CSV table of C-alpha atoms in Angstrom, one decimal:
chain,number,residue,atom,x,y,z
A,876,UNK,CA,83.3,-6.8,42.3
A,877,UNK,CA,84.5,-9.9,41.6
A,878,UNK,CA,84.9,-12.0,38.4
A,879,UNK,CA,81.7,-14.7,39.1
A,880,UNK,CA,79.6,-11.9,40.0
A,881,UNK,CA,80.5,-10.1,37.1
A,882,UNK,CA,79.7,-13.0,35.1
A,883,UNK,CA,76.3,-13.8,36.5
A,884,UNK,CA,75.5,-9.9,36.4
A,885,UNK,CA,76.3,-10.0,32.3
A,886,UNK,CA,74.7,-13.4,32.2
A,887,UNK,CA,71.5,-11.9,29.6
A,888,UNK,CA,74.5,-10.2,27.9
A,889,UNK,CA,76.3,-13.5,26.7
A,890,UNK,CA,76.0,-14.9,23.0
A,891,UNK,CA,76.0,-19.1,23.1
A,892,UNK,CA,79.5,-19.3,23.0
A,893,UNK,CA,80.1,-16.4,25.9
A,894,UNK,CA,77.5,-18.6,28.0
A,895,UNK,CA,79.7,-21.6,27.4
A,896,UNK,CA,82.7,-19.7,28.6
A,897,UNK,CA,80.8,-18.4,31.4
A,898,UNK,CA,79.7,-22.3,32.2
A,899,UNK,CA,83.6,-23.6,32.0
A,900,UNK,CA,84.3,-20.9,34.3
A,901,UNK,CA,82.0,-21.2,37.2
A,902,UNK,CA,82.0,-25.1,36.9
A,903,UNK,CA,85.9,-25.4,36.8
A,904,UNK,CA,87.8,-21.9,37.8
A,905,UNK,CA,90.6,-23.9,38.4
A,906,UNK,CA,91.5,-24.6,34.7
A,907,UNK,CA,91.0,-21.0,33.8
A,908,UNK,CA,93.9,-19.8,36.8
A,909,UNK,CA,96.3,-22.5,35.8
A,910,UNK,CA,96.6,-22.5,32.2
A,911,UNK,CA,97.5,-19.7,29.4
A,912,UNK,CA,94.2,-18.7,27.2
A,913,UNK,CA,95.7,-20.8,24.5
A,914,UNK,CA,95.1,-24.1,26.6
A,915,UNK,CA,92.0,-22.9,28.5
A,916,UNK,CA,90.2,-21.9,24.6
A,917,UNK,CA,91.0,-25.1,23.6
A,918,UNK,CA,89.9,-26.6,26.8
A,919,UNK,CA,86.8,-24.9,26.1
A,920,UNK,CA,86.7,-25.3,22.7
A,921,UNK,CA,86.2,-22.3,21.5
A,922,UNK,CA,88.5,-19.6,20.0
A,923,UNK,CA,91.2,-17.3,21.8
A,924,UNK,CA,89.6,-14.2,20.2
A,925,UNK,CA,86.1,-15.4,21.5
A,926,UNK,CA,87.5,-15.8,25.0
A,927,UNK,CA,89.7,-12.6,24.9
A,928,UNK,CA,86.4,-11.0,24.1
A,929,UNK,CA,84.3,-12.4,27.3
A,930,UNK,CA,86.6,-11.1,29.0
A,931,UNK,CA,86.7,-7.8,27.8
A,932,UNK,CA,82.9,-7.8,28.3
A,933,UNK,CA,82.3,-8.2,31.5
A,934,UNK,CA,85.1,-5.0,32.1
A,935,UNK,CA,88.8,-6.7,31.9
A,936,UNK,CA,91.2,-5.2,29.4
A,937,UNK,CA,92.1,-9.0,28.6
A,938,UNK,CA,92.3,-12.5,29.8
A,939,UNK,CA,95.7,-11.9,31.5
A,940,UNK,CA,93.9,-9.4,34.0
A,941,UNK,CA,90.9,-11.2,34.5
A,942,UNK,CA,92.9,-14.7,35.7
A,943,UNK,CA,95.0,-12.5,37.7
A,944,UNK,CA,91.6,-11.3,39.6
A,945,UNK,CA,89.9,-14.7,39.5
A,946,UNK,CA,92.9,-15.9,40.8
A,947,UNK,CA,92.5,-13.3,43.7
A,948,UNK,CA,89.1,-14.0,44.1
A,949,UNK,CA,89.8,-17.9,44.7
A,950,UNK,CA,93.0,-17.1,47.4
A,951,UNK,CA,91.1,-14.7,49.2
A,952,UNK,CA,90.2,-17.2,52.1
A,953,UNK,CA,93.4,-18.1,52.0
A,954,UNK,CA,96.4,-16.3,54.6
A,955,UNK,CA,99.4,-14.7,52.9
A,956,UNK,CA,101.9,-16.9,54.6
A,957,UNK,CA,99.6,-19.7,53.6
A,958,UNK,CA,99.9,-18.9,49.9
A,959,UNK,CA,103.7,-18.0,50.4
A,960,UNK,CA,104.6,-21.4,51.8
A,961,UNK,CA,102.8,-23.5,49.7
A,962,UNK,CA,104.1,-21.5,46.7
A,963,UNK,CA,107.6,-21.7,48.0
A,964,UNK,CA,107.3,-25.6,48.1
A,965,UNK,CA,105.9,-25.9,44.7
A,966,UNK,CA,108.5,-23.9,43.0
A,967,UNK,CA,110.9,-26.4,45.3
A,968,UNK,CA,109.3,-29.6,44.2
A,969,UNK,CA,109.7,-28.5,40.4
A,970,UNK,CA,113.4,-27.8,40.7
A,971,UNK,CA,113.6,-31.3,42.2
A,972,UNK,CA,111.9,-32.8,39.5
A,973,UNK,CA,114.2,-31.2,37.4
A,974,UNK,CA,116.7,-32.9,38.9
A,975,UNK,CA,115.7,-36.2,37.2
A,976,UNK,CA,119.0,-38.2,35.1
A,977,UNK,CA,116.9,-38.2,32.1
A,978,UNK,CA,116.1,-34.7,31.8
A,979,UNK,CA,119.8,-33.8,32.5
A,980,UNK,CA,120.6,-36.0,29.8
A,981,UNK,CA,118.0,-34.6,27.3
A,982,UNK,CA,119.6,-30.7,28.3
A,983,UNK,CA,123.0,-32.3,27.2
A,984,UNK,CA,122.5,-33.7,24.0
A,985,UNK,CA,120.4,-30.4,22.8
A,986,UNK,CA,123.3,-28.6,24.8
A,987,UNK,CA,125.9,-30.2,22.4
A,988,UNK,CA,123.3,-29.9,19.4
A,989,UNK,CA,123.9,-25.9,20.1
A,990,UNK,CA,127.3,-26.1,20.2
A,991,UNK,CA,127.6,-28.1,17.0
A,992,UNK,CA,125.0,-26.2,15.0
A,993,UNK,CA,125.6,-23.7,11.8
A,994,UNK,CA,122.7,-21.5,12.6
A,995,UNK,CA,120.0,-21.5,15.5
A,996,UNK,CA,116.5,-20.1,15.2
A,997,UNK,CA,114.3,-20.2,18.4
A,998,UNK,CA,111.4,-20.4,18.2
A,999,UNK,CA,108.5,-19.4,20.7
A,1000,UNK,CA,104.6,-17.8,20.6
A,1001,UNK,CA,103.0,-15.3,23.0
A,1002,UNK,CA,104.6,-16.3,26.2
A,1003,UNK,CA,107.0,-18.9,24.6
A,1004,UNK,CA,108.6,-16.1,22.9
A,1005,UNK,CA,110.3,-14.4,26.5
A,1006,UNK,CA,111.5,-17.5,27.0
A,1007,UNK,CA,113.0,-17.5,22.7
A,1008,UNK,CA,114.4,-14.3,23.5
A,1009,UNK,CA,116.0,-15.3,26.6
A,1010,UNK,CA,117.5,-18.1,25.6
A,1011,UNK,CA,119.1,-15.9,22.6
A,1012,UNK,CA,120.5,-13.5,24.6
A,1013,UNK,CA,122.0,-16.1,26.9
A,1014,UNK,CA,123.6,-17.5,24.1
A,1015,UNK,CA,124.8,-14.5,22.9
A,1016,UNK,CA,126.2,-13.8,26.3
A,1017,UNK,CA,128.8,-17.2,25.5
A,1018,UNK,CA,129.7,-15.4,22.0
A,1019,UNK,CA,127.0,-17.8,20.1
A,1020,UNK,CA,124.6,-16.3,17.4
A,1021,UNK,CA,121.2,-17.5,16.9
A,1022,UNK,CA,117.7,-15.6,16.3
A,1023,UNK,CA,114.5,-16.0,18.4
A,1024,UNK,CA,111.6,-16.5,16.4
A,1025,UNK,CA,108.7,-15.2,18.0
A,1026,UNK,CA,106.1,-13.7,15.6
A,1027,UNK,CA,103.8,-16.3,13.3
A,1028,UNK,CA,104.8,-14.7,9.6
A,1029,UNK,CA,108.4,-14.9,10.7
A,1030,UNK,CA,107.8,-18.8,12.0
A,1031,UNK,CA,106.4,-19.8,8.9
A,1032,UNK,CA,109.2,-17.9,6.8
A,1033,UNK,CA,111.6,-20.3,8.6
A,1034,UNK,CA,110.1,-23.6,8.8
A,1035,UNK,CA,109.7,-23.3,4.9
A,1036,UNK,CA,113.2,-22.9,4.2
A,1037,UNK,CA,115.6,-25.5,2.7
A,1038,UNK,CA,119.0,-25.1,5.4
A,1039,UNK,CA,119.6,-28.8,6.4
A,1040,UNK,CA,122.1,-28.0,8.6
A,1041,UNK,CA,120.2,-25.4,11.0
A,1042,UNK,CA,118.9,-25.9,14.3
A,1043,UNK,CA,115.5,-24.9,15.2
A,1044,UNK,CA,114.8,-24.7,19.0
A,1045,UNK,CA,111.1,-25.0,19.9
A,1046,UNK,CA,109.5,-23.8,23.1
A,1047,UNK,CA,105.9,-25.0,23.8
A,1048,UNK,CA,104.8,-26.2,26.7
A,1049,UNK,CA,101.8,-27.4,25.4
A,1050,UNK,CA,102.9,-28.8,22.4
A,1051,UNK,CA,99.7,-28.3,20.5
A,1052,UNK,CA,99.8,-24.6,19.4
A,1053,UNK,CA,99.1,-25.3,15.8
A,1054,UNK,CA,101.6,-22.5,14.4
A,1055,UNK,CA,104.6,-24.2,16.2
A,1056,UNK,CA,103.5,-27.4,15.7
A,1057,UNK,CA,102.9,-26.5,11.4
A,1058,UNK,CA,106.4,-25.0,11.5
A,1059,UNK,CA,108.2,-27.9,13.5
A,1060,UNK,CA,106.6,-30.8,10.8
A,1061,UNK,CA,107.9,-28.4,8.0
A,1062,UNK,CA,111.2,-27.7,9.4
A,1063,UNK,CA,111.9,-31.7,10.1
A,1064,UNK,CA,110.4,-32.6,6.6
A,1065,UNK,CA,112.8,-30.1,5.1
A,1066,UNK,CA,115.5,-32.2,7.0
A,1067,UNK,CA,116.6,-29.5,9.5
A,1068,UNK,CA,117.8,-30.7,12.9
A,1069,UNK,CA,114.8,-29.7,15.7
A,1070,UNK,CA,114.2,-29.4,19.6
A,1071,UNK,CA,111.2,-29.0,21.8
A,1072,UNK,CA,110.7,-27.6,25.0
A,1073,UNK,CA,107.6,-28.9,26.6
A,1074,UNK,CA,105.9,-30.1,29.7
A,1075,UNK,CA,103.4,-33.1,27.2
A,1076,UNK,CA,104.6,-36.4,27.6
A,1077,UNK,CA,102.5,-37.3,25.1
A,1078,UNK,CA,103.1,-35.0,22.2
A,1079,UNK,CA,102.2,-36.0,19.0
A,1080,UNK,CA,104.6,-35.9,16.1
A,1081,UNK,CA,107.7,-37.7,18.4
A,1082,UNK,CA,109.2,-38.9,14.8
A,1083,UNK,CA,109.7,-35.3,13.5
A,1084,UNK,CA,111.5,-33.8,16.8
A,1085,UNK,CA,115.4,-34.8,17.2
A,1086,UNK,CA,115.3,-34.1,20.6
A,1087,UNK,CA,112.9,-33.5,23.2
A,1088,UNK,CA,113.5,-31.9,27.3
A,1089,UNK,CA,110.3,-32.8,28.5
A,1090,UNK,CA,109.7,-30.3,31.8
A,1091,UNK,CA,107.8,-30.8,34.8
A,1092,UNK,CA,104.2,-30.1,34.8
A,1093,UNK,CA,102.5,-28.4,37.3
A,1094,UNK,CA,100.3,-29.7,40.7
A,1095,UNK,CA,99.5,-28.0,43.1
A,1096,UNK,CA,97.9,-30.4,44.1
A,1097,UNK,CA,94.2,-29.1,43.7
A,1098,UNK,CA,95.1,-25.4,45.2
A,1099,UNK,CA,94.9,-22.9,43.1
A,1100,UNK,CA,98.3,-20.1,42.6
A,1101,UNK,CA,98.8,-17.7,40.4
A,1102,UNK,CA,102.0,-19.1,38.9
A,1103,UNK,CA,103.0,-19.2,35.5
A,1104,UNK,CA,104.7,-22.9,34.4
A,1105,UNK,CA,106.8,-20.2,31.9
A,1106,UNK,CA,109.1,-20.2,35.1
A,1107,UNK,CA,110.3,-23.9,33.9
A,1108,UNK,CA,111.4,-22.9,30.7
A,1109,UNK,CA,113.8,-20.3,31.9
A,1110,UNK,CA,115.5,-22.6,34.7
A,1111,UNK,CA,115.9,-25.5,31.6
A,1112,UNK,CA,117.5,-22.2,29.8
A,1113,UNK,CA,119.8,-22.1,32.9
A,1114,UNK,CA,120.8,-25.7,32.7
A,1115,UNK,CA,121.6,-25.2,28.9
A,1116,UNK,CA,123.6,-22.4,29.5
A,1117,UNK,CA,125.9,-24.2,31.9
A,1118,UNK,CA,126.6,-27.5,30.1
A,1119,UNK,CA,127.1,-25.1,26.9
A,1120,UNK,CA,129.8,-23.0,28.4
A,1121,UNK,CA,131.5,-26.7,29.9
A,1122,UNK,CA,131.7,-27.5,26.2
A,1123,UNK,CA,132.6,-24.6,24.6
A,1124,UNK,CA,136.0,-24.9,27.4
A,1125,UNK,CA,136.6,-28.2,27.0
A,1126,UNK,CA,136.8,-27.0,23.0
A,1127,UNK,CA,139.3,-24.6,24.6
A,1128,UNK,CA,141.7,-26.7,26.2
C-alpha cells in the first residue's frame, strides 16, 4: 500500500498534530522527499519526535523508510532510465556549481585554517556526523589529528570550553539545528577559531563564524529524487583534502 493511502486509511487515528503532518504531506510531498526530518519538522512546525511518530503509526519503522517509500510512490510513473538521467545530470550540475572561484577560495582558507590549527574538533548531528567522521579520518589519512564531534552532550562539552587556539569545523547544511548553532555562538564567544559547512546563504549569526563554504543547494527543478544533498558535503571534504595535502608539501620543500 502506499504512503497517502496509508495516511487517509489512519486518518480517524491522527491526534491534531498527526492531522497536520498528514495535511503537509498530501498538500506538498515534495518537501517531505527532499529534505531530512530535521527541516521537514520544522517546515511543519512541529517536533521531530512527533513526526518520527506519524510515521511509525501508519506502519514505517521511521521517517527514513517512509520518504524512501513516498519517494517510490511519487517516481513510479516515471521510467528507470528517466530517473537515471535526470539524476545523473543533477549530480553533474552540482559538481559544476562547485566549481565556482568563490567557493574554491572559501575551501582554501578553511584548508590553510586546518593546517595551521592546534587542535580540530568536527562537529556534525544525525547525518552531519558521517560527514564529521569522514572528514576526520581523511585527515588522519594526511597524518593530522582532530576529533569528530557527533553526539549533543559531547557538542556541548566542547563549545563550553576555554581553548582559544582550537578549530571547530561545523557541518550543517541547514544552518539552523539549534544544538550546532548553540555550540558554534559558544565556541566563537569563547574566542575559538570556527567553520561552517552549509548550503544557507542566509545563515544567521555570520559575525560568529570565521569562515563559511557555502554548498550548492539542491533543484531539481520541481522533480522529485530520492537524493540526499549529504553527497555535497563529502565532495567539499574531497576538495579540502587536496589543497591540505598541497600545503602540507609545500611545508615540505
Amino acid at each position: 500500500m502506499d504512503p497517502l493511502s496509508r495516511i487517509e486509511i489512519h486518518h480517524k487515528e491522527f491526534t491534531e498534530t498527526e492531522k497536520k503532518i498528514a495535511r503537509a504531506i498530501t498538500n506538498e510531498p515534495r518537501d517531505v522527499v527532499k529534505d531530512n526530518i530535521t527541516t521537514v519538522a520544522s517546515k511543519m512546525k512541529v517536533s521531530k519526535s512527533a513526526l518520527l511518530r506519524f510515521c511509525q503509526k501508519i506502519g514505517y519503522e521511521g521517517f527514513s523508510e517512509f520518504k524512501y517509500e513516498l519517494t517510490r510512490f511519487m517516481n513510479a510513473d516515471e521510467s528507470n532510465d528517466e530517473q537515471s538521467n535526470d539524476l545523473v545530470n543533477w549530480i553533474q550540475k552540482s559538481l559544476d556549481d562547485m566549481n565556482s572561484k568563490s567557493l574554491l577560495s572559501s575551501v582554501q582558507d578553511v584548508a590553510e585554517a586546518i593546517v595551521n590549527a592546534k587542535k580540530i574538533r568536527i562537529f556534525g548531528i544525525n547525518e552531519t556526523g558521517l560527514a564529521a567522521k569522514q572528514l576526520y579520518y581523511r585527515l588522519l589519512s594526511l597524518g593530522i589529528d582532530s576529533a569528530a564531534i557527533t553526539e549533543l552532550e559531547t557538542m556541548h562539552f566542547y563549545s563550553n570550553l576555554n581553548f582559544t587556539n582550537d578549530l571547530y569545523i561545523f557541518f550543517s547544511l541547514s544552518a539552523t539545528t539549534e544544538a550546532v548553532v548553540d555550540a558554534m555562538i559558544k565556541s566563537s564567544d569563547r574566542k575559538k577559531k570556527t567553520v561552517l559547512i552549509t548550503q544557507n546563504t542566509k545563515f544567521r549569526y555570520r559575525d560568529k563564524v570565521s569562515h563559511v563554504i557555502v554548498l550548492p543547494t539542491i533543484n531539481t527543478e520541481g522533480k522529485t529524487r530520492f537524493v540526499d544533498s549529504q553527497m555535497l558535503n563529502f565532495v567539499c571534504i574531497e576538495l579540502l583534502i587536496n589543497n591540505i595535502s598541497k600545503l602540507l608539501i609545500r611545508k615540505e620543500t
